[in-house]
PDB file of C-alpha atoms and ligand atoms in Angstrom:
ATOM      1  CA  MET A   1     106.953  77.252 105.522  1.00  0.00           C
ATOM      2  CA  ASN A   2     106.521  79.322 108.840  1.00  0.00           C
ATOM      3  CA  ILE A   3     104.290  81.701 107.833  1.00  0.00           C
ATOM      4  CA  ASP A   4     101.345  81.826 109.724  1.00  0.00           C
ATOM      5  CA  PHE A   5      99.127  81.831 107.302  1.00  0.00           C
ATOM      6  CA  VAL A   6      96.169  81.152 109.434  1.00  0.00           C
ATOM      7  CA  ALA A   7      96.750  84.250 111.960  1.00  0.00           C
ATOM      8  CA  ARG A   8      97.231  86.621 108.725  1.00  0.00           C
ATOM      9  CA  LEU A   9      93.902  85.259 107.363  1.00  0.00           C
ATOM     10  CA  GLN A  10      92.397  85.480 110.469  1.00  0.00           C
ATOM     11  CA  SER A  11      93.390  89.509 110.760  1.00  0.00           C
ATOM     12  CA  VAL A  12      92.337  90.274 107.438  1.00  0.00           C
ATOM     13  CA  LEU A  13      88.793  88.833 108.279  1.00  0.00           C
ATOM     14  CA  THR A  14      88.599  90.835 111.550  1.00  0.00           C
ATOM     15  CA  ARG A  15      89.544  93.820 109.193  1.00  0.00           C
ATOM     16  CA  ILE A  16      86.655  93.324 107.009  1.00  0.00           C
ATOM     17  CA  ARG A  17      84.166  92.289 109.640  1.00  0.00           C
ATOM     18  CA  ASN A  18      85.010  95.458 111.664  1.00  0.00           C
ATOM     19  CA  ALA A  19      84.600  97.379 108.524  1.00  0.00           C
ATOM     20  CA  GLU A  20      80.847  95.835 107.741  1.00  0.00           C
ATOM     21  CA  ARG A  21      79.824  96.956 111.845  1.00  0.00           C
ATOM     22  CA  ARG A  22      81.433 100.405 111.425  1.00  0.00           C
ATOM     23  CA  PHE A  23      80.058 101.076 108.229  1.00  0.00           C
ATOM     24  CA  GLN A  24      76.878  99.543 108.423  1.00  0.00           C
ATOM     25  CA  ARG A  25      76.917  97.059 106.047  1.00  0.00           C
ATOM     26  CA  PRO A  26      75.398  94.142 106.824  1.00  0.00           C
ATOM     27  CA  GLN A  27      77.488  90.826 108.088  1.00  0.00           C
ATOM     28  CA  ASP A  28      79.217  89.000 105.823  1.00  0.00           C
ATOM     29  CA  SER A  29      78.343  91.060 103.021  1.00  0.00           C
ATOM     30  CA  VAL A  30      81.875  91.523 101.531  1.00  0.00           C
ATOM     31  CA  ARG A  31      83.851  88.300 100.294  1.00  0.00           C
ATOM     32  CA  LEU A  32      87.559  88.214 100.474  1.00  0.00           C
ATOM     33  CA  LEU A  33      89.354  87.310  97.357  1.00  0.00           C
ATOM     34  CA  ALA A  34      93.099  86.075  98.451  1.00  0.00           C
ATOM     35  CA  VAL A  35      95.864  87.909  95.722  1.00  0.00           C
ATOM     36  CA  SER A  36      97.762  84.894  94.964  1.00  0.00           C
ATOM     37  CA  LYS A  37      99.497  86.658  91.874  1.00  0.00           C
ATOM     38  CA  THR A  38     103.396  85.544  91.985  1.00  0.00           C
ATOM     39  CA  GLN A  39     102.953  83.424  94.955  1.00  0.00           C
ATOM     40  CA  PRO A  40     103.950  80.045  95.061  1.00  0.00           C
ATOM     41  CA  ALA A  41     101.351  77.310  95.265  1.00  0.00           C
ATOM     42  CA  ALA A  42     102.594  76.032  98.532  1.00  0.00           C
ATOM     43  CA  ALA A  43     101.196  79.228 100.028  1.00  0.00           C
ATOM     44  CA  ILE A  44      98.043  78.957  98.350  1.00  0.00           C
ATOM     45  CA  ALA A  45      97.096  75.780  99.629  1.00  0.00           C
ATOM     46  CA  ALA A  46      98.379  77.191 102.873  1.00  0.00           C
ATOM     47  CA  ILE A  47      95.946  79.239 103.066  1.00  0.00           C
ATOM     48  CA  ALA A  48      92.604  77.376 101.225  1.00  0.00           C
ATOM     49  CA  ALA A  49      93.621  74.693 104.055  1.00  0.00           C
ATOM     50  CA  ALA A  50      92.912  78.105 106.674  1.00  0.00           C
ATOM     51  CA  GLY A  51      89.537  78.075 105.011  1.00  0.00           C
ATOM     52  CA  GLN A  52      90.107  80.606 102.065  1.00  0.00           C
ATOM     53  CA  HIS A  53      87.955  79.455  99.080  1.00  0.00           C
ATOM     54  CA  CYS A  54      88.070  82.352  96.181  1.00  0.00           C
ATOM     55  CA  PHE A  55      91.994  83.019  94.904  1.00  0.00           C
ATOM     56  CA  GLY A  56      92.841  85.576  92.622  1.00  0.00           C
ATOM     57  CA  GLU A  57      95.414  85.641  89.713  1.00  0.00           C
ATOM     58  CA  ASN A  58      97.498  88.136  87.221  1.00  0.00           C
ATOM     59  CA  TYR A  59      98.923  86.758  85.085  1.00  0.00           C
ATOM     60  CA  LEU A  60      97.651  83.519  82.865  1.00  0.00           C
ATOM     61  CA  GLN A  61     100.388  80.847  82.472  1.00  0.00           C
ATOM     62  CA  GLU A  62     101.250  81.129  86.088  1.00  0.00           C
ATOM     63  CA  ALA A  63      97.678  81.335  87.466  1.00  0.00           C
ATOM     64  CA  LEU A  64      97.218  78.020  85.099  1.00  0.00           C
ATOM     65  CA  ASP A  65     100.485  76.067  86.188  1.00  0.00           C
ATOM     66  CA  LYS A  66      99.202  76.668  89.631  1.00  0.00           C
ATOM     67  CA  ILE A  67      95.206  75.807  88.650  1.00  0.00           C
ATOM     68  CA  ILE A  68      96.100  72.766  88.092  1.00  0.00           C
ATOM     69  CA  GLU A  69      98.512  72.378  90.217  1.00  0.00           C
ATOM     70  CA  LEU A  70      96.153  72.664  93.386  1.00  0.00           C
ATOM     71  CA  LYS A  71      93.214  71.042  91.208  1.00  0.00           C
ATOM     72  CA  ALA A  72      92.304  68.948  93.676  1.00  0.00           C
ATOM     73  CA  LEU A  73      91.245  71.493  95.934  1.00  0.00           C
ATOM     74  CA  SER A  74      88.316  72.890  93.657  1.00  0.00           C
ATOM     75  CA  LEU A  75      89.066  76.431  94.556  1.00  0.00           C
ATOM     76  CA  GLU A  76      87.066  79.516  92.898  1.00  0.00           C
ATOM     77  CA  TRP A  77      89.901  81.237  90.764  1.00  0.00           C
ATOM     78  CA  HIS A  78      89.366  84.874  89.604  1.00  0.00           C
ATOM     79  CA  PHE A  79      91.488  86.668  86.736  1.00  0.00           C
ATOM     80  CA  ILE A  80      92.371  90.164  87.960  1.00  0.00           C
ATOM     81  CA  GLY A  81      95.255  91.417  85.557  1.00  0.00           C
ATOM     82  CA  PRO A  82      95.142  93.120  81.976  1.00  0.00           C
ATOM     83  CA  ILE A  83      93.420  91.041  79.643  1.00  0.00           C
ATOM     84  CA  GLN A  84      95.548  90.583  76.210  1.00  0.00           C
ATOM     85  CA  ALA A  85      93.267  89.437  73.137  1.00  0.00           C
ATOM     86  CA  ASN A  86      95.225  85.869  72.650  1.00  0.00           C
ATOM     87  CA  LYS A  87      95.142  85.164  76.335  1.00  0.00           C
ATOM     88  CA  THR A  88      91.136  84.982  76.363  1.00  0.00           C
ATOM     89  CA  ARG A  89      90.398  81.029  75.528  1.00  0.00           C
ATOM     90  CA  GLY A  90      92.300  80.058  78.999  1.00  0.00           C
ATOM     91  CA  ILE A  91      90.718  82.551  80.739  1.00  0.00           C
ATOM     92  CA  ALA A  92      87.508  81.217  79.598  1.00  0.00           C
ATOM     93  CA  GLU A  93      88.241  77.696  80.133  1.00  0.00           C
ATOM     94  CA  HIS A  94      89.629  77.968  83.509  1.00  0.00           C
ATOM     95  CA  PHE A  95      88.289  80.876  85.921  1.00  0.00           C
ATOM     96  CA  ALA A  96      84.746  81.137  87.475  1.00  0.00           C
ATOM     97  CA  TRP A  97      85.247  85.034  87.310  1.00  0.00           C
ATOM     98  CA  VAL A  98      87.168  88.030  85.306  1.00  0.00           C
ATOM     99  CA  HIS A  99      87.221  91.735  87.342  1.00  0.00           C
ATOM    100  CA  SER A 100      89.544  93.215  84.219  1.00  0.00           C
ATOM    101  CA  VAL A 101      87.240  93.428  81.101  1.00  0.00           C
ATOM    102  CA  ASP A 102      87.875  97.080  79.943  1.00  0.00           C
ATOM    103  CA  ARG A 103      86.937  96.531  76.297  1.00  0.00           C
ATOM    104  CA  LEU A 104      83.771  94.767  74.045  1.00  0.00           C
ATOM    105  CA  LYS A 105      85.897  92.395  72.264  1.00  0.00           C
ATOM    106  CA  ILE A 106      87.413  90.876  75.174  1.00  0.00           C
ATOM    107  CA  ALA A 107      83.856  90.409  76.572  1.00  0.00           C
ATOM    108  CA  GLU A 108      82.990  88.919  73.366  1.00  0.00           C
ATOM    109  CA  ARG A 109      85.999  86.793  72.951  1.00  0.00           C
ATOM    110  CA  LEU A 110      85.021  85.775  76.288  1.00  0.00           C
ATOM    111  CA  ASN A 111      81.402  84.642  75.515  1.00  0.00           C
ATOM    112  CA  ALA A 112      82.618  82.672  72.169  1.00  0.00           C
ATOM    113  CA  GLN A 113      85.305  80.571  74.241  1.00  0.00           C
ATOM    114  CA  ARG A 114      83.085  79.961  77.365  1.00  0.00           C
ATOM    115  CA  PRO A 115      82.665  75.989  77.667  1.00  0.00           C
ATOM    116  CA  ASP A 116      79.315  74.952  77.243  1.00  0.00           C
ATOM    117  CA  THR A 117      79.629  72.930  79.944  1.00  0.00           C
ATOM    118  CA  LEU A 118      80.488  75.270  82.607  1.00  0.00           C
ATOM    119  CA  PRO A 119      78.326  78.245  84.014  1.00  0.00           C
ATOM    120  CA  PRO A 120      78.422  81.246  82.407  1.00  0.00           C
ATOM    121  CA  LEU A 121      81.649  83.590  83.383  1.00  0.00           C
ATOM    122  CA  ASN A 122      81.288  86.061  85.647  1.00  0.00           C
ATOM    123  CA  VAL A 123      82.530  89.351  84.838  1.00  0.00           C
ATOM    124  CA  CYS A 124      83.203  92.496  86.430  1.00  0.00           C
ATOM    125  CA  LEU A 125      84.085  95.871  83.840  1.00  0.00           C
ATOM    126  CA  GLU A 126      87.024  97.678  85.170  1.00  0.00           C
ATOM    127  CA  VAL A 127      86.683 101.210  85.538  1.00  0.00           C
ATOM    128  CA  ASN A 128      89.506 103.719  85.359  1.00  0.00           C
ATOM    129  CA  ILE A 129      88.150 105.648  88.016  1.00  0.00           C
ATOM    130  CA  ASP A 130      90.548 108.366  88.313  1.00  0.00           C
ATOM    131  CA  ARG A 131      91.501 108.525  84.641  1.00  0.00           C
ATOM    132  CA  GLU A 132      95.296 107.471  84.955  1.00  0.00           C
ATOM    133  CA  SER A 133      96.862 106.642  81.585  1.00  0.00           C
ATOM    134  CA  SER A 134      98.910 104.556  83.459  1.00  0.00           C
ATOM    135  CA  LYS A 135      96.097 102.527  84.055  1.00  0.00           C
ATOM    136  CA  HIS A 136      93.480 100.004  82.364  1.00  0.00           C
ATOM    137  CA  GLY A 137      90.236 100.236  82.298  1.00  0.00           C
ATOM    138  CA  LEU A 138      87.190 101.852  80.431  1.00  0.00           C
ATOM    139  CA  ASP A 139      86.034 105.620  81.023  1.00  0.00           C
ATOM    140  CA  GLU A 140      83.114 106.165  83.222  1.00  0.00           C
ATOM    141  CA  SER A 141      81.712 107.807  80.003  1.00  0.00           C
ATOM    142  CA  GLU A 142      81.718 104.423  78.553  1.00  0.00           C
ATOM    143  CA  ILE A 143      80.889 102.046  81.271  1.00  0.00           C
ATOM    144  CA  ALA A 144      76.227 102.232  80.369  1.00  0.00           C
ATOM    145  CA  GLU A 145      77.373 101.096  76.503  1.00  0.00           C
ATOM    146  CA  VAL A 146      79.527  98.318  77.501  1.00  0.00           C
ATOM    147  CA  ALA A 147      77.612  96.987  79.902  1.00  0.00           C
ATOM    148  CA  GLN A 148      74.508  96.916  78.188  1.00  0.00           C
ATOM    149  CA  ALA A 149      76.265  94.736  75.287  1.00  0.00           C
ATOM    150  CA  VAL A 150      77.982  92.483  77.495  1.00  0.00           C
ATOM    151  CA  THR A 151      74.386  92.150  79.133  1.00  0.00           C
ATOM    152  CA  ALA A 152      73.454  90.665  76.322  1.00  0.00           C
ATOM    153  CA  LEU A 153      76.471  87.724  75.817  1.00  0.00           C
ATOM    154  CA  PRO A 154      74.489  84.452  77.088  1.00  0.00           C
ATOM    155  CA  ARG A 155      77.578  82.902  78.101  1.00  0.00           C
ATOM    156  CA  LEU A 156      78.827  85.737  80.899  1.00  0.00           C
ATOM    157  CA  ARG A 157      77.085  86.908  83.774  1.00  0.00           C
ATOM    158  CA  LEU A 158      77.590  90.896  84.124  1.00  0.00           C
ATOM    159  CA  ARG A 159      77.691  90.849  87.962  1.00  0.00           C
ATOM    160  CA  GLY A 160      79.654  94.953  88.597  1.00  0.00           C
ATOM    161  CA  LEU A 161      82.226  96.865  88.690  1.00  0.00           C
ATOM    162  CA  MET A 162      85.881  96.866  89.577  1.00  0.00           C
ATOM    163  CA  ALA A 163      88.690  99.242  90.145  1.00  0.00           C
ATOM    164  CA  ILE A 164      92.005 100.222  91.460  1.00  0.00           C
ATOM    165  CA  PRO A 165      91.974 104.195  92.310  1.00  0.00           C
ATOM    166  CA  ALA A 166      94.998 106.674  92.155  1.00  0.00           C
ATOM    167  CA  PHE A 167      97.096 106.512  95.343  1.00  0.00           C
ATOM    168  CA  ALA A 168      96.088 108.032  98.174  1.00  0.00           C
ATOM    169  CA  SER A 169      97.005 107.552 101.943  1.00  0.00           C
ATOM    170  CA  ASP A 170      94.886 109.064 103.626  1.00  0.00           C
ATOM    171  CA  PHE A 171      90.724 107.437 104.699  1.00  0.00           C
ATOM    172  CA  ASP A 172      88.828 110.354 103.034  1.00  0.00           C
ATOM    173  CA  SER A 173      90.452 110.773  99.422  1.00  0.00           C
ATOM    174  CA  GLN A 174      90.365 107.132  99.293  1.00  0.00           C
ATOM    175  CA  ARG A 175      87.056 106.933  99.792  1.00  0.00           C
ATOM    176  CA  ARG A 176      86.039 109.304  97.485  1.00  0.00           C
ATOM    177  CA  SER A 177      87.058 107.028  94.603  1.00  0.00           C
ATOM    178  CA  PHE A 178      85.258 104.719  95.961  1.00  0.00           C
ATOM    179  CA  ALA A 179      82.385 106.510  95.870  1.00  0.00           C
ATOM    180  CA  ARG A 180      82.442 107.359  92.710  1.00  0.00           C
ATOM    181  CA  LEU A 181      82.230 103.651  91.558  1.00  0.00           C
ATOM    182  CA  ARG A 182      79.776 103.502  93.908  1.00  0.00           C
ATOM    183  CA  GLU A 183      77.680 105.830  91.850  1.00  0.00           C
ATOM    184  CA  GLN A 184      78.328 104.661  88.707  1.00  0.00           C
ATOM    185  CA  ARG A 185      76.784 100.967  89.673  1.00  0.00           C
ATOM    186  CA  ASP A 186      74.135 102.929  91.395  1.00  0.00           C
ATOM    187  CA  ARG A 187      73.353 104.568  87.876  1.00  0.00           C
ATOM    188  CA  LEU A 188      73.339 101.509  85.887  1.00  0.00           C
ATOM    189  CA  ASN A 189      70.690  99.288  88.722  1.00  0.00           C
ATOM    190  CA  VAL A 190      68.413 102.399  87.991  1.00  0.00           C
ATOM    191  CA  GLN A 191      68.672 101.801  84.320  1.00  0.00           C
ATOM    192  CA  GLY A 192      67.831  98.492  84.647  1.00  0.00           C
ATOM    193  CA  LEU A 193      70.553  96.264  85.518  1.00  0.00           C
ATOM    194  CA  THR A 194      71.175  94.125  88.589  1.00  0.00           C
ATOM    195  CA  LEU A 195      74.673  94.310  89.508  1.00  0.00           C
ATOM    196  CA  ASP A 196      75.428  92.704  92.798  1.00  0.00           C
ATOM    197  CA  THR A 197      79.397  93.553  92.786  1.00  0.00           C
ATOM    198  CA  LEU A 198      81.744  95.800  93.462  1.00  0.00           C
ATOM    199  CA  SER A 199      85.159  94.658  93.611  1.00  0.00           C
ATOM    200  CA  MET A 200      87.189  97.473  95.247  1.00  0.00           C
ATOM    201  CA  GLY A 201      89.893  97.549  98.227  1.00  0.00           C
ATOM    202  CA  MET A 202      92.908  96.077  98.538  1.00  0.00           C
ATOM    203  CA  SER A 203      95.679  95.608 101.641  1.00  0.00           C
ATOM    204  CA  ASP A 204      96.009  99.353 102.256  1.00  0.00           C
ATOM    205  CA  ASP A 205      92.739 100.791 101.848  1.00  0.00           C
ATOM    206  CA  LEU A 206      90.103  97.791 102.076  1.00  0.00           C
ATOM    207  CA  GLU A 207      88.108  99.832 104.977  1.00  0.00           C
ATOM    208  CA  ALA A 208      87.354 102.781 102.774  1.00  0.00           C
ATOM    209  CA  ALA A 209      86.218 100.416 100.000  1.00  0.00           C
ATOM    210  CA  ILE A 210      83.856  98.899 102.578  1.00  0.00           C
ATOM    211  CA  ALA A 211      82.730 102.526 103.533  1.00  0.00           C
ATOM    212  CA  GLU A 212      81.327 102.946  99.972  1.00  0.00           C
ATOM    213  CA  ASP A 213      79.986  99.568  99.443  1.00  0.00           C
ATOM    214  CA  ALA A 214      82.336  97.239  98.363  1.00  0.00           C
ATOM    215  CA  THR A 215      81.428  93.573  98.494  1.00  0.00           C
ATOM    216  CA  LEU A 216      84.472  91.763  97.189  1.00  0.00           C
ATOM    217  CA  VAL A 217      87.866  93.111  98.890  1.00  0.00           C
ATOM    218  CA  ARG A 218      90.903  92.045  96.490  1.00  0.00           C
ATOM    219  CA  VAL A 219      93.562  91.537  98.850  1.00  0.00           C
ATOM    220  CA  GLY A 220      97.555  90.279  98.552  1.00  0.00           C
ATOM    221  CA  THR A 221     100.031  91.503 100.585  1.00  0.00           C
ATOM    222  CA  ALA A 222      98.327  91.481 103.952  1.00  0.00           C
ATOM    223  CA  LEU A 223      97.469  88.075 103.415  1.00  0.00           C
ATOM    224  CA  PHE A 224     100.680  86.265 101.887  1.00  0.00           C
ATOM    225  CA  GLY A 225     103.365  89.358 102.661  1.00  0.00           C
ATOM    226  CA  PRO A 226     105.099  91.327 100.278  1.00  0.00           C
ATOM    227  CA  ARG A 227     106.037  89.808  96.814  1.00  0.00           C
ATOM    228  CA  THR A 228     109.371  89.080  95.072  1.00  0.00           C
TER     229      THR A 228
HETATM  230  C1  LIG B 301      98.442  92.593  93.459  1.00  0.00           C
HETATM  231  C2  LIG B 301      96.464  93.689  93.307  1.00  0.00           C
HETATM  232  C3  LIG B 301      95.512  93.491  94.191  1.00  0.00           C
HETATM  233  C4  LIG B 301      96.188  93.456  95.539  1.00  0.00           C
HETATM  234  O1  LIG B 301      96.864  94.109  95.912  1.00  0.00           O
HETATM  235  P1  LIG B 301      97.779  94.510  97.890  1.00  0.00           P
HETATM  236  O2  LIG B 301      98.068  95.739  97.727  1.00  0.00           O
HETATM  237  O3  LIG B 301      98.791  93.321  98.024  1.00  0.00           O
HETATM  238  O4  LIG B 301      96.604  93.724  98.480  1.00  0.00           O
HETATM  239  C5  LIG B 301      94.380  93.890  93.835  1.00  0.00           C
HETATM  240  N1  LIG B 301      94.169  93.811  92.566  1.00  0.00           N
HETATM  241  C6  LIG B 301      94.704  93.921  91.554  1.00  0.00           C
HETATM  242  C7  LIG B 301      94.472  94.203  90.534  1.00  0.00           C
HETATM  243  C8  LIG B 301      95.996  93.329  91.821  1.00  0.00           C
HETATM  244  O5  LIG B 301      96.491  93.495  90.982  1.00  0.00           O
END
């Protein structure tokens, strides 16, 4: 493998640190999640060797193969793909975080199946922030009720909200969608929750997400190159 993963990782981290400065965010307040779906274990190992610790996967079986193969590296695994009810056990047993919880039934299954030997599973609720029929996620009108119910589940720790906005190429439109997710997070915290995570921003729009308070950006292509 002759791709310079060290240079790619450095370049993404530089974009993140520059955006923190430009938008008056505290230094290191934004974490990088390396999205490794469809990428081979060897590419993940190369980015891990360059210092990256957290990786995001979308498909359970593919993820489990890589988690087992890379066990010795003690990486932190985040599940970010659509969740079918019959896949919750594998997620509850092998991941530290889930970003894509979009209905209470899934949260209840993850709670019931999270092993007692592991710390509570960190959870974000996925919000369909631009109301696209092609996308998963809660409607904004449903967030408060589901969030309160998830907070009561002892084996889950509700950390925040996640969204994949509609495609937009200009900065201001990108920023408007992210602002709505931030407002939803702020509203829940006013209602007494203590959410510390906004999972938003990808390879092409991470600066706009950081401008609107993203704490975790999910980056695939800019790190690994195009997916096959
Ligand atoms: C694939 C994926 C990403 C990464 O997208 P890039 O444009 O490759 O950076 C982020 N979040 C989710 C949920 C994804 O499925």
